[in-house]
Every structure is written in C-alpha cells, then in structure tokens.
Short mmCIF file of C-alpha atoms and ligand atoms in Angstrom, two decimals:
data_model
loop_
_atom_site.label_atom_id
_atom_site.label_comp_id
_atom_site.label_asym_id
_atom_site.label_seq_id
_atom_site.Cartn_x
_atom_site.Cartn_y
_atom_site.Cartn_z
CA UNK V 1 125.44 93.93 117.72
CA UNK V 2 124.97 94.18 113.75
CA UNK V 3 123.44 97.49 113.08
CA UNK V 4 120.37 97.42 110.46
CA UNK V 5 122.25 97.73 107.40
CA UNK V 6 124.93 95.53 107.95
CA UNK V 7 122.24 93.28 108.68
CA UNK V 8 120.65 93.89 105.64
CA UNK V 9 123.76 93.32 103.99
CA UNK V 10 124.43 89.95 105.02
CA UNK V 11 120.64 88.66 104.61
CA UNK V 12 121.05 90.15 100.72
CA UNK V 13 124.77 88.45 100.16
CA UNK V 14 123.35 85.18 100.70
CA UNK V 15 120.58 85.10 98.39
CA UNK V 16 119.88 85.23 94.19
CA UNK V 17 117.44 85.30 92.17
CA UNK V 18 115.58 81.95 91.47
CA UNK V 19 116.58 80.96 88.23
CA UNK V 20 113.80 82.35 85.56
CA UNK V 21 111.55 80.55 83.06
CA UNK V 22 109.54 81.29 80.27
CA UNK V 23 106.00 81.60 81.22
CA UNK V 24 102.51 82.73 79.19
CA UNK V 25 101.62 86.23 79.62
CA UNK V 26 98.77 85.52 81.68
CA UNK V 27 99.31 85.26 85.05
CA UNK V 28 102.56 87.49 85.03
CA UNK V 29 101.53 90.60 87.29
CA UNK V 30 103.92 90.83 89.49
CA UNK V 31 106.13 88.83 88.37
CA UNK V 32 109.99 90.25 87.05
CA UNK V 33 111.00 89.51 84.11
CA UNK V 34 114.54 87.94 83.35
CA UNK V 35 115.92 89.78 80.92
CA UNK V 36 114.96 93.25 78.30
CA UNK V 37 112.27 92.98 76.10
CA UNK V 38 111.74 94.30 73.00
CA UNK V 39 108.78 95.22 70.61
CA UNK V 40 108.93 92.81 68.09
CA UNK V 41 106.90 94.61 65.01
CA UNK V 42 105.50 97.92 65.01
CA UNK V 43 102.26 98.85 67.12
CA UNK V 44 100.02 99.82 65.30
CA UNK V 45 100.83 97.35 62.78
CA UNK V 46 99.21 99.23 59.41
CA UNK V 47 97.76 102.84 59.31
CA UNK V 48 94.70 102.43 60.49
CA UNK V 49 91.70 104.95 60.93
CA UNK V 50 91.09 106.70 64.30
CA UNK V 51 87.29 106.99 63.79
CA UNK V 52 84.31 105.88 62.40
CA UNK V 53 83.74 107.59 59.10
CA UNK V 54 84.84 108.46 55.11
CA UNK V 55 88.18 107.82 53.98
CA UNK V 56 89.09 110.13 51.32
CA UNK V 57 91.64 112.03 49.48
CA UNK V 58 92.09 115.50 50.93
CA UNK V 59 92.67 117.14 47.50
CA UNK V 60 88.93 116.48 46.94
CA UNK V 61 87.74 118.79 49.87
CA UNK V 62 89.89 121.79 49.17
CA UNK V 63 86.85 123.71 47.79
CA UNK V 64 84.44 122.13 50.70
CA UNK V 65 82.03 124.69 52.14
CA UNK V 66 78.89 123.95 54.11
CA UNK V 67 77.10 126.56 51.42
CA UNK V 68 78.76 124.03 48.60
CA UNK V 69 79.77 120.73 49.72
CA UNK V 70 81.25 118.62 48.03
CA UNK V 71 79.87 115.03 46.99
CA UNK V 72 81.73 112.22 46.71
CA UNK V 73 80.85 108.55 45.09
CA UNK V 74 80.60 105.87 48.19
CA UNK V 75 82.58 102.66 46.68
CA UNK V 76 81.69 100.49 50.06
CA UNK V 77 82.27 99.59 53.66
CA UNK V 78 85.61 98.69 55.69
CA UNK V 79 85.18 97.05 58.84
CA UNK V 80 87.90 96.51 61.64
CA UNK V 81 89.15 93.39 60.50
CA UNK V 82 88.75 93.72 56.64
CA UNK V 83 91.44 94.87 54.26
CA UNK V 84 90.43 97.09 51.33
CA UNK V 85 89.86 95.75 48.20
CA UNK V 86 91.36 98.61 46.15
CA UNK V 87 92.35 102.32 46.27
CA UNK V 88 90.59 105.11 46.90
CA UNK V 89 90.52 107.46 43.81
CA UNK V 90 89.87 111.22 42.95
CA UNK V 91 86.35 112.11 43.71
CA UNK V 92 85.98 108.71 45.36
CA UNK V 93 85.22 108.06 49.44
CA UNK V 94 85.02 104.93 51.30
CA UNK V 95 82.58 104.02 54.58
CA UNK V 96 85.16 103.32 57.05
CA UNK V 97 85.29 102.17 60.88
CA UNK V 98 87.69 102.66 63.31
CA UNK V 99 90.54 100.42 63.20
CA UNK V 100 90.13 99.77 59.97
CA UNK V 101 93.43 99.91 57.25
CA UNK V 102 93.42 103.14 55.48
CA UNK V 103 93.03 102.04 51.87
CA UNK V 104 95.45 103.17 49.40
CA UNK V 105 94.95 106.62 47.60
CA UNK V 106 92.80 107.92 50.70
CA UNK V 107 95.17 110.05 53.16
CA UNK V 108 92.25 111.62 55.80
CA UNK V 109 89.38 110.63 57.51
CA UNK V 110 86.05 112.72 57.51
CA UNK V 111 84.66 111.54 60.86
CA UNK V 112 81.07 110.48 60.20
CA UNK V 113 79.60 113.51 62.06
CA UNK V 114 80.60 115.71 59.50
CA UNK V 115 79.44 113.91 56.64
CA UNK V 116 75.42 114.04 55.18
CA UNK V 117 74.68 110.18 53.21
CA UNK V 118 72.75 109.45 50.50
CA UNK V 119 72.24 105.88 48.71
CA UNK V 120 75.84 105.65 47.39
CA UNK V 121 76.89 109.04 47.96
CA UNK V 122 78.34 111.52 50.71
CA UNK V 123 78.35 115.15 50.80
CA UNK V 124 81.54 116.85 52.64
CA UNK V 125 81.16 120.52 53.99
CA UNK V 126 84.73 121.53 55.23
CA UNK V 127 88.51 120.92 53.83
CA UNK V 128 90.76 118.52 56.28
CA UNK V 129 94.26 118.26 55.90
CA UNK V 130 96.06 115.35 54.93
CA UNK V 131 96.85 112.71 58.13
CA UNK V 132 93.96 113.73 60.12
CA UNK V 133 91.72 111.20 62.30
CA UNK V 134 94.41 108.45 60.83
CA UNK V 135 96.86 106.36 63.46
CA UNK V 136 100.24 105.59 61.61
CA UNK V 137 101.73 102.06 61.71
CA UNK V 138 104.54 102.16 64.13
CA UNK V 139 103.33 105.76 65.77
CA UNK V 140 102.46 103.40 68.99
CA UNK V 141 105.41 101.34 68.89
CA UNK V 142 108.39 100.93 66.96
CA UNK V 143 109.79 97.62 66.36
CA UNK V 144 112.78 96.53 68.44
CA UNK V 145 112.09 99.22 70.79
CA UNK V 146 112.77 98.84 74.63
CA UNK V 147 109.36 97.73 76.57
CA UNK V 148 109.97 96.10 79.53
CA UNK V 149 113.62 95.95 81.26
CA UNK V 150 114.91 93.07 83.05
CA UNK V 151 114.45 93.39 87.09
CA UNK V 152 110.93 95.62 86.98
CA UNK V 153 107.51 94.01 87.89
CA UNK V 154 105.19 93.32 85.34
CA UNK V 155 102.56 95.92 86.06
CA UNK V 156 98.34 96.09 84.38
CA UNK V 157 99.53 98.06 81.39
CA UNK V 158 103.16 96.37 80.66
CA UNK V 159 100.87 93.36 79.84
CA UNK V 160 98.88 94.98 77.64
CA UNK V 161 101.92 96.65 75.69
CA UNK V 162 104.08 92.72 75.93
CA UNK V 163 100.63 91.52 74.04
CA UNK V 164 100.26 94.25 71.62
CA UNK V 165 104.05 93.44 70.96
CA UNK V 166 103.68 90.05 70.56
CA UNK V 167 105.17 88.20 73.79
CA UNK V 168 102.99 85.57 73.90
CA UNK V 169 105.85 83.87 76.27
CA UNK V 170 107.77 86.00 78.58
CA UNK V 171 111.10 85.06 80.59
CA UNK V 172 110.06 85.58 84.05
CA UNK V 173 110.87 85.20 87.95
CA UNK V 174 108.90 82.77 89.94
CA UNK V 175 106.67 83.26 92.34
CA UNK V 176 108.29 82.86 95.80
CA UNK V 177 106.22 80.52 98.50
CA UNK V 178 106.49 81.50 101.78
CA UNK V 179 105.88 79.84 105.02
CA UNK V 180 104.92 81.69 107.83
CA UNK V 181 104.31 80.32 110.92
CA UNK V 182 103.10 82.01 114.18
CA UNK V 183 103.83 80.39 117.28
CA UNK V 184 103.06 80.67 120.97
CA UNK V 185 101.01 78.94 123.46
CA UNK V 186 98.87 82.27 124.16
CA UNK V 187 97.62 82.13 120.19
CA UNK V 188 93.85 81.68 118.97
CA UNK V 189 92.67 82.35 116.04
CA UNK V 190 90.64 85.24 114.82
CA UNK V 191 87.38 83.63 114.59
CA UNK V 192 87.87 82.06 118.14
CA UNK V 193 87.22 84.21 121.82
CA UNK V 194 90.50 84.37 123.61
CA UNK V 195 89.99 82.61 126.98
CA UNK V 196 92.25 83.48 129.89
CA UNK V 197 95.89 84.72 129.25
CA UNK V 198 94.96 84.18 125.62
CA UNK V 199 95.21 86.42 122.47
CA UNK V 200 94.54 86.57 119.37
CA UNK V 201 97.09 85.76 116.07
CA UNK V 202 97.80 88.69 114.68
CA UNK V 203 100.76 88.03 112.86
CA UNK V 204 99.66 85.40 110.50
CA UNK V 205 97.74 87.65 108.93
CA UNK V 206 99.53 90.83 109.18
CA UNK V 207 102.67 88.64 107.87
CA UNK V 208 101.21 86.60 105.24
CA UNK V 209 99.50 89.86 103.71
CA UNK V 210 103.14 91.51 103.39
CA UNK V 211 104.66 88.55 101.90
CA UNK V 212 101.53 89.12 99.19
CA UNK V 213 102.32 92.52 99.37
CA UNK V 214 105.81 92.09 98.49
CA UNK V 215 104.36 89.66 94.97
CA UNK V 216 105.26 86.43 96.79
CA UNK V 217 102.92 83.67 97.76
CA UNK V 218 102.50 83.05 101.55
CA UNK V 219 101.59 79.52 102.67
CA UNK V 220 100.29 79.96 106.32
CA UNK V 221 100.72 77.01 108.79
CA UNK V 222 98.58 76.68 111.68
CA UNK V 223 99.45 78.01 114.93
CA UNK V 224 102.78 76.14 116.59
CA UNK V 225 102.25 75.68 120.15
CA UNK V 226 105.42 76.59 122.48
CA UNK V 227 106.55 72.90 122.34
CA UNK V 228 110.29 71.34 121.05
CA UNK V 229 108.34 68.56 119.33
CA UNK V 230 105.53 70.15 117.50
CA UNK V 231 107.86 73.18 116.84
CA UNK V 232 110.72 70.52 115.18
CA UNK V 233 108.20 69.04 112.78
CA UNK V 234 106.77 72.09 111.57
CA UNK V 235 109.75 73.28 110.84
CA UNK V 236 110.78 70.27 108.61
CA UNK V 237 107.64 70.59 106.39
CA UNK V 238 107.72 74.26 105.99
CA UNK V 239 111.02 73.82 104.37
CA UNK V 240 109.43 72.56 101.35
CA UNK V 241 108.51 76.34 101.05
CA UNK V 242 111.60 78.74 99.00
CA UNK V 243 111.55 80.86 102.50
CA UNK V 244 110.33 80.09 106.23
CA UNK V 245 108.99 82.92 108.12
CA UNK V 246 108.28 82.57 111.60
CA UNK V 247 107.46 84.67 114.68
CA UNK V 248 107.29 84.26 118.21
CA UNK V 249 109.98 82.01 120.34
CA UNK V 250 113.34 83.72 119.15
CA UNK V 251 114.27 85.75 122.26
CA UNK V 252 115.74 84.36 125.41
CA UNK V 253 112.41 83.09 127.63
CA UNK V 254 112.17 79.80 128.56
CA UNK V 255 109.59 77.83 125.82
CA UNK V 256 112.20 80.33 122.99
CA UNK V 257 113.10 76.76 120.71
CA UNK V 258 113.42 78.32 118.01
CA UNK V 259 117.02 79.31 117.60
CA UNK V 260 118.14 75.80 118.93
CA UNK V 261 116.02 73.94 117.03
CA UNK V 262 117.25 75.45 113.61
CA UNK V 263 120.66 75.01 114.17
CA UNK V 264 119.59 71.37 115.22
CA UNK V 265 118.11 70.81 112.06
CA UNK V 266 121.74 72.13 110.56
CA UNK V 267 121.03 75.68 109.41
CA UNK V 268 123.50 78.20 109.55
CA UNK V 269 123.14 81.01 111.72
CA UNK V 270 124.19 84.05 109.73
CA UNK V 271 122.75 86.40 112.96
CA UNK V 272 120.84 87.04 115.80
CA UNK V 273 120.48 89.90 116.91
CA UNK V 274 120.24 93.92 115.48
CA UNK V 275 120.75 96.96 116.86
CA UNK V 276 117.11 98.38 116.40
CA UNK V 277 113.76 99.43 118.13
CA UNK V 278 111.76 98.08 117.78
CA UNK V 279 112.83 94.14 117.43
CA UNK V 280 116.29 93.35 118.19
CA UNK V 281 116.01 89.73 117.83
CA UNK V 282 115.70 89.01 114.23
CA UNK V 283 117.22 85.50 112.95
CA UNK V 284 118.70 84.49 109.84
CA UNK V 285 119.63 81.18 109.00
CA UNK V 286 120.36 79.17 105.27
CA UNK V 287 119.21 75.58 105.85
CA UNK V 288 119.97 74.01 102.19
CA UNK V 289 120.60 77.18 100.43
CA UNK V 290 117.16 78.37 102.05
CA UNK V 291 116.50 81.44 103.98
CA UNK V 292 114.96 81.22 107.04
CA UNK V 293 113.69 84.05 109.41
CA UNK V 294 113.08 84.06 112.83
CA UNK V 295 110.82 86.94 113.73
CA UNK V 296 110.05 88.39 117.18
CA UNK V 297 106.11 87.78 117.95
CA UNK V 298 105.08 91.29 119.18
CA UNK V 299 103.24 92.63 115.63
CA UNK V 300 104.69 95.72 115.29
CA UNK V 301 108.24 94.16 115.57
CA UNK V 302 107.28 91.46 113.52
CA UNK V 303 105.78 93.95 110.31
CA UNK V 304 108.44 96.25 111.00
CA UNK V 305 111.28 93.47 110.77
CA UNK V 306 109.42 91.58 107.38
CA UNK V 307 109.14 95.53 106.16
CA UNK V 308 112.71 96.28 106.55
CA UNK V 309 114.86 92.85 106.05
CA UNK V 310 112.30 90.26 104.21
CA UNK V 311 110.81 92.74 101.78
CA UNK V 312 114.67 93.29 100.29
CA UNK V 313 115.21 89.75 100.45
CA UNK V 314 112.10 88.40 98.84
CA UNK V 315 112.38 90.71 95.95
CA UNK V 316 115.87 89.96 95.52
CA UNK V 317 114.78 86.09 95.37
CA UNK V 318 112.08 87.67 92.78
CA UNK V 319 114.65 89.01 90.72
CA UNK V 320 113.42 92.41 91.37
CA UNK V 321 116.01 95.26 90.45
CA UNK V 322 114.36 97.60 93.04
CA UNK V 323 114.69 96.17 96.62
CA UNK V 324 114.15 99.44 98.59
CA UNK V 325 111.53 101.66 99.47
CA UNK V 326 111.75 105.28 98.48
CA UNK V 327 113.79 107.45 100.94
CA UNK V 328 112.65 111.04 101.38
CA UNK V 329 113.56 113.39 103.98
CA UNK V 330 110.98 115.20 106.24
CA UNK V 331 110.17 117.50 108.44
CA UNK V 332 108.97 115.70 111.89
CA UNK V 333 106.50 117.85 113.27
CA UNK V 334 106.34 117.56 117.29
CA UNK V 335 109.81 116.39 117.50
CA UNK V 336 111.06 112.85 118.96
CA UNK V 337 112.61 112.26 121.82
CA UNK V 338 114.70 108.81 123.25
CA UNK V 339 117.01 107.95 125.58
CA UNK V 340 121.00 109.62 125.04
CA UNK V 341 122.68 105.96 125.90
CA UNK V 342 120.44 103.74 123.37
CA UNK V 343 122.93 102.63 120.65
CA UNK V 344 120.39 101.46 118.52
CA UNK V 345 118.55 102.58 115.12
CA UNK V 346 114.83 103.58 116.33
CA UNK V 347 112.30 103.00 113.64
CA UNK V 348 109.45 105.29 114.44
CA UNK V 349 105.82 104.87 112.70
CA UNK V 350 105.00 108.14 111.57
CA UNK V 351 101.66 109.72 108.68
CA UNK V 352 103.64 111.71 106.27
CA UNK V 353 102.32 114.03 104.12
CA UNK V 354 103.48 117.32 101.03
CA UNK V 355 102.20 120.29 102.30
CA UNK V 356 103.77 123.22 99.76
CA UNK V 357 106.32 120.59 98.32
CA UNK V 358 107.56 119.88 101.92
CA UNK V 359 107.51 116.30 103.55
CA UNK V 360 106.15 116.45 106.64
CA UNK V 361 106.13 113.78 109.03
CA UNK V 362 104.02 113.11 111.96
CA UNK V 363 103.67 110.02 114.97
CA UNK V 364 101.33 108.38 114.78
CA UNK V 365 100.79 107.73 118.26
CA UNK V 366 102.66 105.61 120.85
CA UNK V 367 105.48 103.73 119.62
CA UNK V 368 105.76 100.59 121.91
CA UNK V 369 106.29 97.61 120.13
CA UNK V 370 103.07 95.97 121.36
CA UNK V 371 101.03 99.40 119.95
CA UNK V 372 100.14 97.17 116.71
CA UNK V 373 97.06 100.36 116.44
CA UNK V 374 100.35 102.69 115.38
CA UNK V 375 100.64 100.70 112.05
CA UNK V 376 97.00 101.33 111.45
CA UNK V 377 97.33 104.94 109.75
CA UNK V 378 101.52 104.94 109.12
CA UNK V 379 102.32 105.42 105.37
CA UNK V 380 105.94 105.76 106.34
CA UNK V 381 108.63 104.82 108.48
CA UNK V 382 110.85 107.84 109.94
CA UNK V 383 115.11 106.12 110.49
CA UNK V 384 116.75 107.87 113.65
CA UNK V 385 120.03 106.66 113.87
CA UNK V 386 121.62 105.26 116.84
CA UNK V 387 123.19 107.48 119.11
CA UNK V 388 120.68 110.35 117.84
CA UNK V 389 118.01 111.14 121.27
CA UNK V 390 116.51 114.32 119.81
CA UNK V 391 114.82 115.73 117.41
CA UNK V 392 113.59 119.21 117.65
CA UNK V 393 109.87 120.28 116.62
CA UNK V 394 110.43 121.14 113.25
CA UNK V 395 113.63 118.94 112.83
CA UNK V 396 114.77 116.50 109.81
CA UNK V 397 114.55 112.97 109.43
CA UNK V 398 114.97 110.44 106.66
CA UNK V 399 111.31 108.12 106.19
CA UNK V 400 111.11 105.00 103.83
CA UNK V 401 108.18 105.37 102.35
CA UNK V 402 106.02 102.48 103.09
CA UNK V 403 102.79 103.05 101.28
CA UNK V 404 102.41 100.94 98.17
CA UNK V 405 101.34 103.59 95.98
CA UNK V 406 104.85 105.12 96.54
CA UNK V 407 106.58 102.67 95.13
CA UNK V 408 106.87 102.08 91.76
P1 AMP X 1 107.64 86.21 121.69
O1 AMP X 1 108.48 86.82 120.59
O2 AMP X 1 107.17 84.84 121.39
O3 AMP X 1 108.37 86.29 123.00
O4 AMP X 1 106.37 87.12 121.81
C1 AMP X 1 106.49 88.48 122.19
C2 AMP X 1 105.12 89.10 122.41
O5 AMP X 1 104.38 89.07 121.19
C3 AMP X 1 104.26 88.35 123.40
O6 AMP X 1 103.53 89.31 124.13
C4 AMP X 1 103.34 87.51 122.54
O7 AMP X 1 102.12 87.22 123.16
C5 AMP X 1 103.13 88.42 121.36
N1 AMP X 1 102.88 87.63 120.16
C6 AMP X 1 103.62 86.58 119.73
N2 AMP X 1 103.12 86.07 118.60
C7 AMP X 1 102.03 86.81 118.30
C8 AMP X 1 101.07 86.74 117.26
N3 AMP X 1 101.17 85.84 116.29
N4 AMP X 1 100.07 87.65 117.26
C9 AMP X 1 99.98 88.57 118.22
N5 AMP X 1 100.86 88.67 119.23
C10 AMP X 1 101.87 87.80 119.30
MG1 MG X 2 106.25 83.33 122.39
#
C-alpha cells in the first residue's frame, strides 16, 4: 500500500497549473498570480504633505518663539487634488491639506495646530526642520520594485499596493470549480429529520467549505443515492467541473460503485488505497486530463483526506507556490498510544498551542474516524509515522498546522 507521501506524490505529478489570464483587479483575492509584478511608477507619486496645515520654508522659522512668533503672508489654499500655482517664497506660507503637492520653495509643513490665522496671515511659534510632516515621492514605493511574486495569493492589502502601483489588469490563476458529491442511501439533508437508519450529510458541507477554504469554488450536487444508474449520470455532469470530489461508496461493501463506475467511464486509476488512519481508501483517477477523488464517507476521513491530498492538489491547479501547511514540531502532552503491528501513518487531531516558545500539542478527544466532534476544536494535525505505537507523555511529534491563520 502507497504510504501518504508517495501518494501525495503521484496526485501532484499529474496535475499543473491552469493556464493564467489577465483579469481586473477586482475580484482577485485569492487568486495567484502568474508571474512577478512590479511597481510601475513611484508611490507616492509627488511629495506630498502629511497633514493639514502651512507649507513654508523652514529658514523663515529659525527665530520662531511662542514669546515672538513669527508671521508669515498667506498666498492661498491647496487642496488634495490641486497643483500649486507657484512657489512658495521667503516670508511667504501656503494653506495646505493633506495630500496635497508640496509647492516649490516650501520644504516643511507647520501642522495647523501650531499655527494662530488671521485674514491673510499666520503667526508661527516654534522652528521645524526641513522635511518634516512631508511624504516624499517614491518613499512608499519605488518604481520597478518587486510587489507581488508569481505563485502567492493575492491577499486584502496586495490589492491595495497592485492599485496604488497601477495594475489595473493582473495575470492571474483561475478559480478552480469543484464538484463534490456526497453519496449514500442513509443521507438527508440538514434541514430534514433523519428517519430510521438515516443520517444526516455532513460532508457536503464540511467538504465544500474546504474546497472554499482552499480559494476554489465548490459546486455541490445533491445527494447520490447508492444506485449504479443515478451514481453513472452524476458522474458525467460533474465532469464539466476542473475537479470531482466525492465521498461515500469507495470501499469494498456491496452498493461501493464508485471505483467501477469511474474506470467505466475510462478514467485512469492512479490509486486506491493509502497506508493511513484514518481513511485508507482514497481514489485518484484522471478522466480527460481531470482529477477525480474518491473520498471515504465517514467525515473525519473525508476532511482529513481533502486536508492532506486535495488541499496540495487544488492549489497546485491554482498555481499556488505554497502547497503545504506549516510543519512544526511539538510536544504531545498525555502521550499516544496504537497498536505495534499497524504499518500505517496515524493522523491524530490534536489543539496545539506556545506556551514559553514551546509547541505543545494536545488530543482532542477520541480519535475514531466517525468522532467528526474531534475536528470541532483541532487547529492542527499531529503525523505519527507508521511503525511508531508510542509516544511518551511529554514526547515529540511533527503537526501540520491546520488553522488558517497559520498559513500565510
Ligand atoms: P462509506 O464510505 O460510504 O462506506 O461510508 C462510511 C461511513 O460514513 C458510513 O457510516 C456512512 O453512513 C458515513 N457517511 C457517508 N457519507 C456521509 C456523509 N456525507 N455525511 C455523514 N456521514 C457519511
Ligand atoms: Mg456509503
């Protein structure tokens, strides 16, 4: 049986990146962009003023005291927007706003504050140095300077900085859609009371709010029933989407289609099977170039096998450069303990948390893969490796940090 990262490894040979396109800036969050981008003038663009006040010419407050201020001649107003008309000059001030281009001649700003007004006059109390309360052109950004690299996700404030820069029109990924299907005879949904031997679909939206997670699009289909037929046609429209998800019906029972129906349809069967708790069966087919994943239906398996093989994949098909989550190692407090002959990787859900610039890791409760309520407070997934059946109170293991805030 394939152990997890040789899984991982074949599920990431087989796909690319979809090809990129330029796109407006709005609408990008998330999104990767295709190649380095530069600033392509200088941010600010001019020397502007950092506050609302006088612009003057420092030379002119060198004797300012609050005992003998000094008064210079107002020669008008400078909005945000405006340009001066003409320099300032010795014994001279002009009104000025923030934002505004520092007129010629004036080198300071006296913030208003500071500053007593008469009709077309203004009285100064202190000196200020040269460059004070003024923003340089180019002190934000300097033109041809490296903003954005190709690979990273476009976050709130690399917007802001591409339109300060001037991208109107950035080179980016598209936005993966992703069909996930849930299937199983036992499935209602959420808003519906289970009736005998029923349950409720958890994975559609546990699934579909990963994929989201991950900057993709999820497309949810309704609930398959555990029939050849139904299951078959399904299938055929959800490959309209980039990537089919599904759950349920890819272990060995009896109403299981789902492996025989793919290869039906023609896919290629890359694997079956990995060497993990919990999971183990985890499909991947390419039907057309197209991924396709067959998930196991208990939730926990299901989260912990989009968490651990989609998530890579999908941001690969993003054009992500970062596929992984961060790796840290911790302290497990409590200890772990499996059984000696299990050759398989055991994914444990565990709270970690610093405590004096240690990682510490703790379960968070029972581990079956059924126990969905153990993904409800787990920030973190703690890696034993096969063959490993103890770890000591107090012992180290290696977590990927699941929590979204970790990972930038
Ligand atoms: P299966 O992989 O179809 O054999 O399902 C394994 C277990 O997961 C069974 O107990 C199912 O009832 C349960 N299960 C399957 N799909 C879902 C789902 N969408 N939501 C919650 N539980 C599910
Ligand atoms: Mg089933």
């Amino acid at each position: 049986m394939l152990s997890p990262a040789e899984a991982l490894k074949l599920i990431l040979e087989r796909v690319s990146p979809l090809p990129a396109g330029p796109q407006p800036l709005q609408d990008l969050l998330g999104r990767a962009v295709a190649e380095d981008l530069h600033a392509t003038g200088m941010v600010p663009p001019f020397t502007n003023s950092a506050m609302d006040g006088y612009a003057v010419r420092s030379g002119d407050l060198a004797e300012a005291t609050p005992e003998h201020p000094v008064r210079l001649r107002v020669m008008g107003d400078l909005a945000a927007g405006s340009v001066p008309l003409g320099a300032v000059g010795v014994g001279e001030a002009l009104r000025i706003m923030t934002g505004a281009p520092l007129p010629e001649g004036a080198d300071t700003v006296v913030p208003v504050e500071d500053t007593t007004r008469g009709d077309d006059w203004v009285e100064l109390r202190k000196p200020l140095r040269a460059g004070i309360h003024i923003r340089l052109a180019g002190e934000d950004l300097q033109e041809g300077q490296l903003l954005v690299k190709a690979g990273q996700g476009l976050r709130p404030g690399d917007l802001g900085v591409l339109a300060a820069a001037g991208h109107a029109v950035v080179n980016v990924h598209p936005r993966l859609r992703v069909a996930v299907l849930t299937t199983g005879d036992e499935l209602v949904d959420v808003s519906e009371r289970p009736g005998p031997g029923r349950i409720r679909d958890a994975n559609i939206h546990a699934v579909c709010a990963q994929v989201t997670a991950c900057g993709a699009t999820p497309v949810p289909y309704p609930r398959v029933p555990d029939d050849r037929d139904t299951l078959l046609k399904v299938l055929r429209t959800a490959l309209e989407a980039d990537v089919v998800l599904t759950t349920g019906g890819i272990s060995v029972g009896d109403y299981d289609f789902m492996k025989g129906l793919l290869e039906e349809l023609g896919a290629e069967r890359i694997f079956w099977k990995v060497a993990q708790k919990p999971g183990g069966p985890l499909g991947f087919w390419m039907l057309g170039g197209k991924p396709i994943f067959g998930i196991p239906g208990n939730p926990v398996a299901a989260m912990l096998m989009v968490e651990e093989y989609v998530r890579p994949a999908l941001r690969k098909l993003m054009g992500f450069a970062k596929l992984h989550r961060p790796l840290a190692e911790a302290r497990m407090e409590g200890g772990w303990s499996g059984r000696a002959d299990d050759l398989r990787t055991t994914f444990l859900r565990v709270v970690a948390r610093r405590e004096a610039g240690q990682l510490h890791a703790r379960l968070t409760g029972p581990q079956g893969s059924a126990i969905l309520s153990s993904m409800l407070i787990a920030n973190a997934l703690a890696v034993i490796p096969a063959g490993v059946d103890l770890v000591e109170a107090g012992g180290m293991v290696s977590l990927h940090l699941t929590e979204e805030a970790e990972d930038h």
